[in-house]
Amino acid sequence: MSSNNIQADYILDCKGLACPMPIVKTKKVMKELKAGQVMEVQATDKGSLADFQSWAQSTGHHFIGTFQNGNVMHHFLRKGESAEVKADPLLPSTISHEELQTKLAEKGNLLLLDVREPAEFALKHIPGSKSIPLGELENRLGELKLNEEIAVICHAGTRSEMACQLLVKSGATNVKSVLLGISEWTGETEGSESI
């Protein structure tokens, strides 16, 4: 996709910002746009493609597409008509870092699902967690037991909330989003940043 074909009414610079900031800033600006107007969001966060696709789907706005120029992704979103736009979804159930550490120590049937991108997971992750990036989750639901307890973690909480909503919609019965994500995790980690 080339940006030459899309006229943006507003350009939002989110380069250098990590999740959840591109979505947070986009929500603010989207409220000010008129229905049908197009916003271009420039981002360098590798997970932003899945974030914007999922966010648009859950809110009723339209994800037009993304093109990449070097390390900058140009995401195009069209504001939905008022009849299409949904209120921000209710937050899923959450679990604190302390509660998660206790459950992991108990070695029960809890699945810790990490929905960050593979490169983020390789740098730092909690031992025993399963990596399925948010953008692949819908197609990989068969790898999960939706009747078991699932704690979902990302960098700071935005992607995990979207993943929880998708899991619940797909039939999961006991799903929790890890508050503050791995960015504030002080427990044991693995990966190249953990060494």
Coordinates of N, CA, C and O in Angstrom, one line a residue:
M1 N 0.9 -1.2 0.0 CA 0.0 0.0 0.0 C 0.9 1.2 0.0 O 1.8 1.3 0.7
S2 N 0.6 2.2 -0.8 CA 1.3 3.4 -0.9 C 0.5 4.6 -0.3 O -0.7 4.6 -0.5
S3 N 1.2 5.4 0.4 CA 0.5 6.6 1.0 C 0.0 7.6 -0.1 O -0.8 8.4 0.1
N4 N 0.6 7.5 -1.3 CA 0.2 8.4 -2.4 C -1.3 8.2 -2.7 O -1.9 9.1 -3.3
N5 N -1.9 7.1 -2.4 CA -3.3 6.8 -2.8 C -4.2 7.3 -1.7 O -5.4 7.2 -1.9
I6 N -3.8 7.6 -0.5 CA -4.6 7.9 0.6 C -4.4 9.4 1.1 O -3.2 9.7 1.4
Q7 N -5.4 10.2 1.1 CA -5.3 11.5 1.7 C -5.7 11.5 3.1 O -6.9 11.1 3.4
A8 N -4.8 11.8 4.0 CA -5.1 11.8 5.4 C -5.6 13.2 5.8 O -5.0 14.2 5.4
D9 N -6.7 13.3 6.6 CA -7.1 14.6 7.2 C -6.3 15.0 8.4 O -6.3 16.2 8.7
Y10 N -5.7 14.1 9.0 CA -4.9 14.4 10.2 C -3.7 13.4 10.2 O -3.9 12.2 10.0
I11 N -2.5 13.8 10.5 CA -1.3 13.0 10.7 C -0.9 13.0 12.1 O -0.6 14.1 12.7
L12 N -0.8 11.9 12.8 CA -0.4 11.8 14.2 C 1.0 11.1 14.2 O 1.2 10.0 13.8
D13 N 1.9 11.8 14.8 CA 3.3 11.3 15.0 C 3.4 10.5 16.3 O 3.4 11.1 17.3
C14 N 3.6 9.2 16.2 CA 3.8 8.4 17.4 C 5.1 7.6 17.3 O 5.3 6.6 18.0
K15 N 6.0 8.1 16.5 CA 7.3 7.5 16.3 C 8.1 7.5 17.6 O 8.1 8.5 18.3
G16 N 8.7 6.4 18.0 CA 9.4 6.3 19.2 C 8.6 5.9 20.5 O 9.1 5.7 21.5
L17 N 7.3 5.9 20.3 CA 6.4 5.5 21.4 C 6.1 4.1 21.5 O 5.8 3.5 20.4
A18 N 6.1 3.5 22.6 CA 5.8 2.0 22.8 C 4.3 1.9 23.3 O 3.7 2.8 23.8
C19 N 3.8 0.7 23.1 CA 2.4 0.4 23.6 C 2.3 0.7 25.0 O 3.3 0.5 25.8
P20 N 1.3 1.4 25.5 CA 0.0 1.6 24.8 C -0.1 3.0 24.2 O -1.2 3.4 23.8
M21 N 0.9 3.8 24.2 CA 0.8 5.2 23.8 C 0.3 5.5 22.4 O -0.5 6.4 22.2
P22 N 0.7 4.8 21.4 CA 0.1 5.1 20.1 C -1.5 5.0 20.1 O -2.1 5.8 19.5
I23 N -2.0 4.0 20.7 CA -3.5 3.8 20.8 C -4.1 4.9 21.7 O -5.1 5.5 21.3
V24 N -3.4 5.2 22.8 CA -4.0 6.3 23.7 C -4.1 7.6 22.9 O -5.1 8.3 23.0
K25 N -3.0 8.0 22.2 CA -3.0 9.2 21.4 C -4.0 9.2 20.3 O -4.7 10.2 20.0
T26 N -4.1 8.0 19.6 CA -5.1 7.9 18.5 C -6.5 8.1 19.0 O -7.3 8.7 18.4
K27 N -6.9 7.5 20.2 CA -8.2 7.6 20.7 C -8.6 9.1 20.9 O -9.7 9.5 20.6
K28 N -7.6 9.9 21.5 CA -7.8 11.3 21.7 C -8.1 12.0 20.5 O -9.1 12.8 20.4
V29 N -7.3 11.8 19.4 CA -7.5 12.5 18.2 C -8.7 12.1 17.5 O -9.5 12.9 16.9
M30 N -9.0 10.8 17.5 CA -10.2 10.2 16.8 C -11.5 10.9 17.3 O -12.4 11.1 16.5
K31 N -11.5 11.2 18.6 CA -12.7 11.9 19.1 C -13.0 13.2 18.4 O -14.1 13.7 18.4
E32 N -11.9 13.9 18.0 CA -12.0 15.2 17.4 C -12.4 15.2 15.9 O -12.8 16.2 15.4
L33 N -12.1 14.1 15.3 CA -12.4 14.0 13.8 C -13.9 13.8 13.6 O -14.7 13.4 14.4
K34 N -14.3 14.2 12.3 CA -15.7 14.0 11.9 C -15.8 12.6 11.2 O -14.8 12.1 10.7
A35 N -16.9 12.0 11.3 CA -17.2 10.7 10.6 C -16.7 10.7 9.2 O -16.9 11.7 8.5
G36 N -16.0 9.7 8.8 CA -15.5 9.6 7.4 C -14.1 10.2 7.2 O -13.4 9.9 6.2
Q37 N -13.6 11.0 8.2 CA -12.2 11.6 8.0 C -11.2 10.5 8.3 O -11.4 9.5 9.0
V38 N -10.0 10.6 7.6 CA -9.0 9.7 7.7 C -7.8 10.2 8.5 O -7.4 11.4 8.3
M39 N -7.3 9.4 9.4 CA -6.1 9.7 10.2 C -5.0 8.8 9.8 O -5.1 7.6 9.6
E40 N -3.8 9.4 9.6 CA -2.6 8.6 9.4 C -1.8 8.6 10.7 O -1.5 9.7 11.3
V41 N -1.5 7.5 11.2 CA -0.7 7.4 12.5 C 0.7 6.8 12.1 O 0.8 5.7 11.5
Q42 N 1.8 7.5 12.4 CA 3.1 7.1 12.1 C 3.7 6.5 13.3 O 3.8 7.2 14.4
A43 N 4.1 5.2 13.3 CA 4.6 4.5 14.5 C 5.8 3.7 14.1 O 6.0 3.2 13.0
T44 N 6.6 3.5 15.2 CA 7.8 2.6 15.0 C 7.6 1.3 15.9 O 8.4 0.4 15.7
D45 N 6.6 1.3 16.7 CA 6.4 0.1 17.6 C 6.0 -1.1 16.7 O 4.9 -1.0 16.0
K46 N 6.7 -2.2 16.7 CA 6.4 -3.3 15.8 C 5.1 -3.9 16.1 O 4.4 -4.5 15.2
G47 N 4.6 -3.8 17.3 CA 3.3 -4.4 17.6 C 2.1 -3.5 17.2 O 0.9 -3.8 17.4
S48 N 2.4 -2.3 16.7 CA 1.3 -1.3 16.4 C 0.4 -1.8 15.3 O -0.8 -1.4 15.4
L49 N 0.8 -2.6 14.4 CA -0.1 -3.0 13.3 C -1.2 -3.9 13.9 O -2.4 -3.6 13.7
A50 N -0.9 -4.8 14.7 CA -1.9 -5.7 15.4 C -2.8 -4.8 16.3 O -4.0 -5.0 16.4
D51 N -2.1 -3.9 17.0 CA -2.9 -3.0 17.9 C -4.0 -2.2 17.2 O -5.1 -2.2 17.6
F52 N -3.6 -1.6 16.1 CA -4.5 -0.8 15.4 C -5.6 -1.6 14.7 O -6.8 -1.2 14.7
Q53 N -5.3 -2.8 14.1 CA -6.3 -3.6 13.5 C -7.3 -4.0 14.6 O -8.5 -3.9 14.3
S54 N -6.8 -4.5 15.7 CA -7.7 -4.9 16.8 C -8.6 -3.8 17.3 O -9.8 -3.9 17.6
W55 N -7.9 -2.7 17.6 CA -8.6 -1.5 18.2 C -9.7 -1.0 17.2 O -10.8 -0.8 17.7
A56 N -9.4 -0.9 15.9 CA -10.4 -0.5 15.0 C -11.6 -1.4 15.0 O -12.8 -1.0 15.0
Q57 N -11.3 -2.7 15.0 CA -12.4 -3.7 14.9 C -13.3 -3.6 16.2 O -14.5 -3.8 16.1
S58 N -12.7 -3.4 17.3 CA -13.4 -3.4 18.6 C -14.2 -2.1 18.8 O -15.1 -2.0 19.6
T59 N -13.8 -1.0 18.1 CA -14.5 0.3 18.3 C -15.4 0.7 17.2 O -16.2 1.6 17.4
G60 N -15.4 0.0 16.1 CA -16.2 0.4 15.0 C -15.6 1.4 14.0 O -16.3 1.8 13.0
H61 N -14.4 1.8 14.2 CA -13.7 2.6 13.2 C -13.1 1.7 12.2 O -13.1 0.5 12.3
H62 N -12.6 2.2 11.1 CA -12.2 1.4 10.0 C -10.7 1.4 9.8 O -10.1 2.5 9.7
F63 N -10.1 0.3 9.8 CA -8.6 0.1 9.6 C -8.5 0.0 8.0 O -8.9 -0.9 7.4
I64 N -7.9 1.0 7.4 CA -7.8 1.0 6.0 C -6.6 0.2 5.5 O -6.6 -0.6 4.6
G65 N -5.5 0.4 6.3 CA -4.3 -0.4 5.9 C -3.0 0.3 6.4 O -3.1 1.3 7.0
T66 N -1.9 -0.4 6.2 CA -0.6 0.1 6.6 C 0.4 -0.1 5.5 O 0.4 -1.0 4.8
F67 N 1.3 0.9 5.4 CA 2.5 0.7 4.6 C 3.7 1.0 5.4 O 3.6 1.8 6.4
Q68 N 4.8 0.4 5.1 CA 6.1 0.7 5.9 C 7.1 1.3 5.0 O 7.3 1.0 3.9
N69 N 7.7 2.3 5.6 CA 8.8 3.1 4.9 C 10.0 3.1 5.9 O 10.0 3.8 6.9
G70 N 11.0 2.2 5.6 CA 12.1 2.0 6.6 C 11.5 1.4 7.9 O 10.8 0.4 7.8
N71 N 11.8 2.0 9.0 CA 11.3 1.4 10.3 C 10.0 2.1 10.7 O 9.5 1.9 11.8
V72 N 9.4 3.0 9.9 CA 8.2 3.7 10.2 C 7.0 3.1 9.5 O 7.0 2.9 8.3
M73 N 6.0 2.7 10.3 CA 4.8 2.2 9.8 C 3.8 3.4 9.7 O 3.6 4.1 10.6
H74 N 3.1 3.4 8.6 CA 2.0 4.5 8.4 C 0.7 3.7 8.4 O 0.4 3.0 7.4
H75 N -0.1 3.9 9.5 CA -1.4 3.2 9.6 C -2.4 4.2 9.2 O -2.4 5.4 9.7
F76 N -3.4 3.8 8.5 CA -4.5 4.6 8.1 C -5.8 4.1 8.6 O -6.2 2.9 8.5
L77 N -6.5 5.0 9.3 CA -7.8 4.7 10.0 C -8.8 5.7 9.6 O -8.5 6.9 9.5
R78 N -10.1 5.2 9.3 CA -11.2 6.1 9.0 C -12.1 6.1 10.2 O -12.5 5.1 10.7
K79 N -12.6 7.3 10.6 CA -13.5 7.4 11.7 C -14.9 6.9 11.2 O -15.4 7.2 10.2
G80 N -15.4 6.0 12.0 CA -16.7 5.4 11.7 C -17.9 6.4 11.9 O -17.7 7.4 12.6
E81 N -19.0 6.1 11.2 CA -20.2 6.8 11.4 C -20.7 6.6 12.9 O -20.4 5.6 13.5
S82 N -21.4 7.6 13.4 CA -21.8 7.5 14.8 C -22.6 6.2 15.1 O -22.5 5.6 16.2
A83 N -23.4 5.6 14.2 CA -24.1 4.4 14.4 C -23.2 3.2 14.4 O -23.5 2.2 15.0
E84 N -22.0 3.3 13.8 CA -21.0 2.2 13.8 C -20.1 2.2 15.0 O -19.6 1.1 15.5
V85 N -19.8 3.4 15.6 CA -18.8 3.5 16.6 C -19.4 2.9 17.9 O -20.5 3.3 18.3
K86 N -18.6 2.1 18.6 CA -19.0 1.5 19.8 C -18.2 2.2 20.9 O -17.1 2.7 20.7
A87 N -18.8 2.2 22.1 CA -18.1 2.7 23.3 C -16.9 1.9 23.5 O -16.8 0.7 23.1
D88 N -15.9 2.4 24.2 CA -14.7 1.6 24.5 C -15.2 0.4 25.3 O -16.0 0.5 26.2
P89 N -14.7 -0.8 24.9 CA -15.1 -2.0 25.5 C -14.8 -2.0 27.0 O -13.8 -1.4 27.4
L90 N -15.6 -2.7 27.8 CA -15.4 -2.8 29.2 C -14.0 -3.5 29.4 O -13.7 -4.4 28.7
L91 N -13.3 -3.1 30.4 CA -12.0 -3.7 30.7 C -12.3 -5.2 31.1 O -13.3 -5.5 31.8
P92 N -11.4 -6.1 30.7 CA -11.5 -7.4 31.2 C -11.2 -7.6 32.6 O -10.7 -6.6 33.2
S93 N -11.4 -8.8 33.2 CA -10.9 -9.0 34.5 C -9.3 -8.9 34.5 O -8.7 -9.1 33.5
T94 N -8.8 -8.4 35.6 CA -7.3 -8.2 35.6 C -6.7 -9.0 36.8 O -7.4 -9.5 37.7
I95 N -5.4 -9.1 36.7 CA -4.6 -9.8 37.7 C -3.3 -9.0 37.9 O -2.7 -8.5 37.0
S96 N -3.0 -8.8 39.2 CA -1.8 -8.0 39.5 C -0.6 -8.8 39.4 O -0.6 -10.1 39.3
H97 N 0.6 -8.2 39.4 CA 1.9 -8.9 39.3 C 2.0 -9.9 40.5 O 2.5 -11.0 40.4
E98 N 1.6 -9.4 41.7 CA 1.7 -10.2 42.9 C 0.9 -11.4 42.8 O 1.3 -12.6 43.1
E99 N -0.4 -11.3 42.3 CA -1.3 -12.4 42.2 C -0.7 -13.4 41.1 O -0.8 -14.6 41.3
L100 N -0.2 -12.9 40.0 CA 0.4 -13.7 39.0 C 1.6 -14.5 39.5 O 1.7 -15.7 39.3
Q101 N 2.4 -13.9 40.3 CA 3.6 -14.6 40.8 C 3.1 -15.7 41.7 O 3.7 -16.8 41.7
T102 N 2.1 -15.5 42.6 CA 1.6 -16.5 43.4 C 1.0 -17.7 42.6 O 1.3 -18.8 42.9
K103 N 0.3 -17.4 41.6 CA -0.3 -18.5 40.8 C 0.8 -19.2 40.0 O 0.7 -20.5 39.9
L104 N 1.8 -18.5 39.5 CA 2.9 -19.2 38.8 C 3.6 -20.1 39.8 O 4.0 -21.2 39.4
A105 N 3.8 -19.7 41.0 CA 4.5 -20.5 42.0 C 3.7 -21.7 42.4 O 4.3 -22.8 42.7
E106 N 2.4 -21.6 42.4 CA 1.5 -22.8 42.7 C 1.6 -23.9 41.6 O 1.2 -25.0 41.8
K107 N 2.1 -23.5 40.4 CA 2.2 -24.4 39.3 C 0.9 -25.1 39.0 O 0.8 -26.3 38.7
G108 N -0.2 -24.4 39.0 CA -1.5 -24.9 38.7 C -1.8 -25.0 37.2 O -0.8 -25.1 36.4
N109 N -3.0 -24.9 36.8 CA -3.4 -25.0 35.3 C -3.4 -23.6 34.7 O -4.1 -23.5 33.6
L110 N -2.8 -22.6 35.2 CA -2.8 -21.3 34.6 C -1.9 -21.3 33.3 O -0.8 -21.7 33.4
L111 N -2.5 -20.7 32.2 CA -1.7 -20.5 31.1 C -1.4 -19.0 31.0 O -2.3 -18.2 31.1
L112 N -0.1 -18.7 30.9 CA 0.4 -17.3 30.8 C 0.6 -17.1 29.3 O 1.5 -17.6 28.7
L113 N -0.3 -16.3 28.6 CA -0.2 -16.0 27.2 C 0.4 -14.7 26.9 O -0.1 -13.7 27.4
D114 N 1.5 -14.6 26.2 CA 2.2 -13.4 25.9 C 1.8 -13.0 24.5 O 2.1 -13.8 23.5
V115 N 1.2 -11.9 24.3 CA 0.7 -11.5 23.0 C 1.5 -10.4 22.3 O 1.1 -9.8 21.3
R116 N 2.8 -10.2 22.8 CA 3.7 -9.3 22.1 C 4.2 -9.9 20.9 O 4.1 -11.1 20.6
E117 N 4.9 -9.1 20.1 CA 5.6 -9.6 18.9 C 6.7 -10.5 19.2 O 7.3 -10.4 20.3
P118 N 7.1 -11.4 18.3 CA 8.2 -12.4 18.6 C 9.5 -11.8 19.0 O 10.2 -12.3 19.9
A119 N 9.9 -10.6 18.4 CA 11.1 -10.0 18.8 C 11.1 -9.5 20.3 O 12.0 -9.6 21.0
E120 N 9.9 -8.9 20.7 CA 9.7 -8.5 22.1 C 9.8 -9.7 23.0 O 10.5 -9.6 24.1
F121 N 9.2 -10.8 22.6 CA 9.2 -12.0 23.5 C 10.6 -12.5 23.6 O 11.1 -12.9 24.7
A122 N 11.4 -12.5 22.5 CA 12.8 -13.0 22.5 C 13.7 -12.2 23.5 O 14.6 -12.7 24.1
L123 N 13.4 -10.9 23.5 CA 14.2 -10.0 24.4 C 14.0 -10.3 25.9 O 14.9 -10.3 26.7
K124 N 12.7 -10.5 26.2 CA 12.4 -10.6 27.7 C 11.0 -11.2 27.8 O 10.0 -10.7 27.2
H125 N 10.9 -12.3 28.5 CA 9.6 -13.0 28.8 C 9.6 -13.7 30.1 O 10.7 -14.0 30.6
I126 N 8.5 -14.0 30.6 CA 8.3 -14.8 31.9 C 8.5 -16.2 31.5 O 7.8 -16.7 30.6
P127 N 9.3 -17.0 32.2 CA 9.5 -18.4 32.0 C 8.1 -19.2 32.0 O 7.3 -18.9 32.8
G128 N 8.0 -20.0 31.0 CA 6.8 -20.8 30.9 C 5.6 -20.2 30.1 O 4.6 -20.8 29.9
S129 N 5.8 -18.9 29.7 CA 4.7 -18.3 29.0 C 4.7 -18.7 27.6 O 5.7 -19.2 27.0
K130 N 3.5 -18.7 27.0 CA 3.3 -19.1 25.6 C 3.2 -17.8 24.7 O 2.4 -16.9 25.0
S131 N 3.9 -17.8 23.6 CA 4.0 -16.6 22.8 C 3.0 -16.8 21.6 O 3.2 -17.8 20.8
I132 N 2.0 -16.0 21.5 CA 1.1 -15.9 20.3 C 0.9 -14.4 20.1 O 0.1 -13.8 20.9
P133 N 1.5 -13.8 19.1 CA 1.3 -12.4 18.9 C -0.2 -12.0 18.7 O -1.0 -12.9 18.1
L134 N -0.7 -10.9 19.1 CA -2.1 -10.5 19.0 C -2.6 -10.6 17.6 O -3.7 -11.1 17.4
G135 N -1.8 -10.3 16.6 CA -2.3 -10.3 15.2 C -2.5 -11.8 14.7 O -3.2 -12.0 13.7
E136 N -2.0 -12.8 15.4 CA -2.1 -14.2 15.0 C -3.1 -14.9 15.9 O -3.5 -16.1 15.6
L137 N -3.6 -14.3 17.0 CA -4.3 -15.0 18.0 C -5.6 -15.6 17.5 O -5.9 -16.8 17.8
E138 N -6.4 -14.9 16.7 CA -7.6 -15.4 16.2 C -7.4 -16.7 15.4 O -8.2 -17.6 15.5
N139 N -6.4 -16.8 14.6 CA -6.1 -17.9 13.8 C -5.4 -19.1 14.6 O -5.3 -20.2 14.0
R140 N -5.0 -18.8 15.8 CA -4.3 -19.9 16.6 C -5.1 -20.2 17.8 O -4.5 -20.8 18.7
L141 N -6.4 -19.9 17.9 CA -7.1 -20.3 19.1 C -7.1 -21.8 19.4 O -7.2 -22.2 20.5
G142 N -7.0 -22.6 18.3 CA -6.9 -24.0 18.5 C -5.8 -24.5 19.4 O -5.8 -25.6 19.9
E143 N -4.8 -23.7 19.6 CA -3.6 -24.0 20.4 C -3.9 -23.8 21.9 O -3.1 -24.2 22.8
L144 N -5.1 -23.3 22.2 CA -5.4 -22.9 23.6 C -6.6 -23.8 24.1 O -7.4 -24.2 23.3
K145 N -6.6 -24.0 25.4 CA -7.7 -24.6 26.1 C -8.6 -23.5 26.7 O -8.2 -23.0 27.7
L146 N -9.6 -23.1 26.0 CA -10.4 -21.9 26.4 C -11.2 -22.1 27.7 O -11.6 -21.2 28.3
N147 N -11.3 -23.4 28.2 CA -11.9 -23.6 29.5 C -11.0 -23.5 30.7 O -11.4 -23.6 31.8
E148 N -9.7 -23.3 30.4 CA -8.7 -23.2 31.5 C -8.5 -21.7 31.9 O -8.8 -20.8 31.1
E149 N -7.9 -21.5 33.0 CA -7.6 -20.1 33.4 C -6.4 -19.6 32.5 O -5.4 -20.2 32.3
I150 N -6.6 -18.4 31.9 CA -5.6 -17.8 31.0 C -5.3 -16.4 31.5 O -6.2 -15.5 31.7
A151 N -4.0 -16.1 31.8 CA -3.6 -14.7 32.1 C -2.9 -14.2 30.8 O -2.0 -14.9 30.3
V152 N -3.2 -13.0 30.4 CA -2.7 -12.5 29.1 C -1.8 -11.3 29.5 O -2.2 -10.4 30.2
I153 N -0.6 -11.3 28.9 CA 0.4 -10.3 29.2 C 0.9 -9.7 27.9 O 1.0 -10.4 26.9
C154 N 1.2 -8.4 27.9 CA 1.8 -7.7 26.8 C 2.8 -6.7 27.4 O 3.3 -7.0 28.5
H155 N 3.1 -5.6 26.7 CA 4.1 -4.7 27.2 C 3.6 -3.9 28.3 O 4.2 -3.8 29.4
A156 N 2.4 -3.3 28.1 CA 1.9 -2.4 29.2 C 0.4 -2.6 29.5 O -0.1 -1.9 30.4
G157 N -0.3 -3.4 28.8 CA -1.7 -3.7 29.1 C -2.7 -3.5 28.0 O -3.8 -4.1 28.0
T158 N -2.4 -2.8 26.9 CA -3.4 -2.5 25.9 C -3.6 -3.7 25.0 O -4.8 -4.1 24.8
R159 N -2.6 -4.4 24.5 CA -2.8 -5.5 23.7 C -3.4 -6.7 24.5 O -4.2 -7.4 23.9
S160 N -3.0 -6.8 25.7 CA -3.6 -7.9 26.5 C -5.1 -7.7 26.7 O -5.8 -8.7 26.7
E161 N -5.5 -6.5 26.9 CA -7.0 -6.2 27.0 C -7.7 -6.6 25.7 O -8.7 -7.2 25.8
M162 N -7.1 -6.2 24.6 CA -7.8 -6.6 23.3 C -7.8 -8.1 23.1 O -8.8 -8.7 22.6
A163 N -6.7 -8.8 23.5 CA -6.6 -10.2 23.4 C -7.7 -10.9 24.3 O -8.3 -11.8 23.9
C164 N -7.8 -10.4 25.5 CA -8.8 -10.9 26.5 C -10.2 -10.8 25.9 O -11.0 -11.7 25.9
Q165 N -10.5 -9.6 25.3 CA -11.9 -9.4 24.6 C -12.1 -10.5 23.5 O -13.1 -11.1 23.4
L166 N -11.1 -10.7 22.7 CA -11.2 -11.7 21.6 C -11.4 -13.1 22.2 O -12.2 -13.9 21.7
L167 N -10.6 -13.4 23.3 CA -10.7 -14.8 23.9 C -12.1 -15.0 24.5 O -12.7 -16.1 24.3
V168 N -12.6 -14.0 25.1 CA -14.0 -14.1 25.7 C -15.0 -14.3 24.6 O -15.9 -15.1 24.7
K169 N -14.9 -13.5 23.6 CA -15.8 -13.6 22.5 C -15.7 -15.0 21.8 O -16.7 -15.5 21.3
S170 N -14.6 -15.6 21.9 CA -14.4 -16.9 21.3 C -14.7 -18.1 22.3 O -14.5 -19.3 21.9
G171 N -15.2 -17.8 23.5 CA -15.7 -18.8 24.4 C -14.8 -19.0 25.6 O -15.2 -19.9 26.4
A172 N -13.7 -18.3 25.8 CA -12.9 -18.5 27.0 C -13.7 -18.0 28.2 O -14.5 -17.1 28.2
T173 N -13.6 -18.7 29.3 CA -14.4 -18.5 30.5 C -13.7 -17.9 31.7 O -14.3 -17.3 32.6
N174 N -12.4 -17.9 31.7 CA -11.6 -17.4 32.9 C -10.3 -16.8 32.4 O -9.3 -17.3 32.4
V175 N -10.5 -15.5 31.9 CA -9.4 -14.8 31.3 C -9.1 -13.5 32.1 O -10.1 -12.8 32.4
K176 N -7.8 -13.2 32.3 CA -7.4 -12.0 33.0 C -6.3 -11.3 32.3 O -5.4 -12.0 31.8
S177 N -6.3 -10.0 32.3 CA -5.3 -9.2 31.7 C -4.3 -8.8 32.8 O -4.7 -8.4 33.9
V178 N -3.0 -9.0 32.6 CA -2.0 -8.7 33.6 C -1.8 -7.2 33.6 O -1.4 -6.6 32.6
L179 N -2.1 -6.6 34.7 CA -2.0 -5.2 34.9 C -0.5 -4.7 34.7 O 0.4 -5.4 35.2
L180 N -0.3 -3.6 34.0 CA 1.0 -3.0 33.7 C 1.9 -3.8 32.8 O 3.0 -3.4 32.5
G181 N 1.5 -5.0 32.4 CA 2.2 -5.8 31.5 C 3.6 -6.2 32.0 O 4.0 -6.0 33.2
I182 N 4.5 -6.6 31.1 CA 5.9 -7.0 31.4 C 6.8 -5.8 31.7 O 7.8 -5.9 32.3
S183 N 6.3 -4.6 31.3 CA 7.2 -3.4 31.5 C 7.5 -3.1 33.0 O 8.5 -2.6 33.3
E184 N 6.6 -3.5 33.8 CA 6.8 -3.3 35.3 C 7.1 -4.6 36.1 O 7.1 -4.5 37.3
W185 N 7.2 -5.7 35.4 CA 7.4 -7.0 36.0 C 8.8 -7.0 36.7 O 9.8 -6.7 36.1
T186 N 8.7 -7.5 38.0 CA 10.0 -7.6 38.7 C 10.4 -9.0 39.0 O 11.4 -9.3 39.6
G187 N 9.6 -9.9 38.6 CA 9.8 -11.4 38.8 C 10.8 -11.9 37.8 O 11.4 -11.1 37.0
E188 N 11.0 -13.2 37.8 CA 12.0 -13.9 37.0 C 11.7 -13.7 35.5 O 10.5 -13.7 35.1
T189 N 12.7 -13.5 34.7 CA 12.5 -13.4 33.2 C 13.6 -14.2 32.5 O 14.6 -14.5 33.1
E190 N 13.3 -14.5 31.2 CA 14.2 -15.1 30.3 C 14.3 -14.3 29.1 O 13.5 -13.4 28.8
G191 N 15.4 -14.5 28.3 CA 15.5 -13.8 27.0 C 16.8 -13.0 27.0 O 17.5 -12.9 28.0
S192 N 17.2 -12.4 25.9 CA 18.5 -11.8 25.7 C 18.6 -10.6 26.6 O 19.7 -10.2 27.0
E193 N 17.6 -9.9 26.9 CA 17.7 -8.7 27.8 C 17.8 -9.1 29.3 O 18.2 -8.4 30.2
S194 N 17.4 -10.4 29.6 CA 17.4 -10.9 31.0 C 18.8 -11.4 31.4 O 19.0 -11.7 32.6
I195 N 19.7 -11.6 30.5 CA 21.0 -12.2 30.8 C 21.9 -11.2 31.4 O 22.0 -10.1 31.0

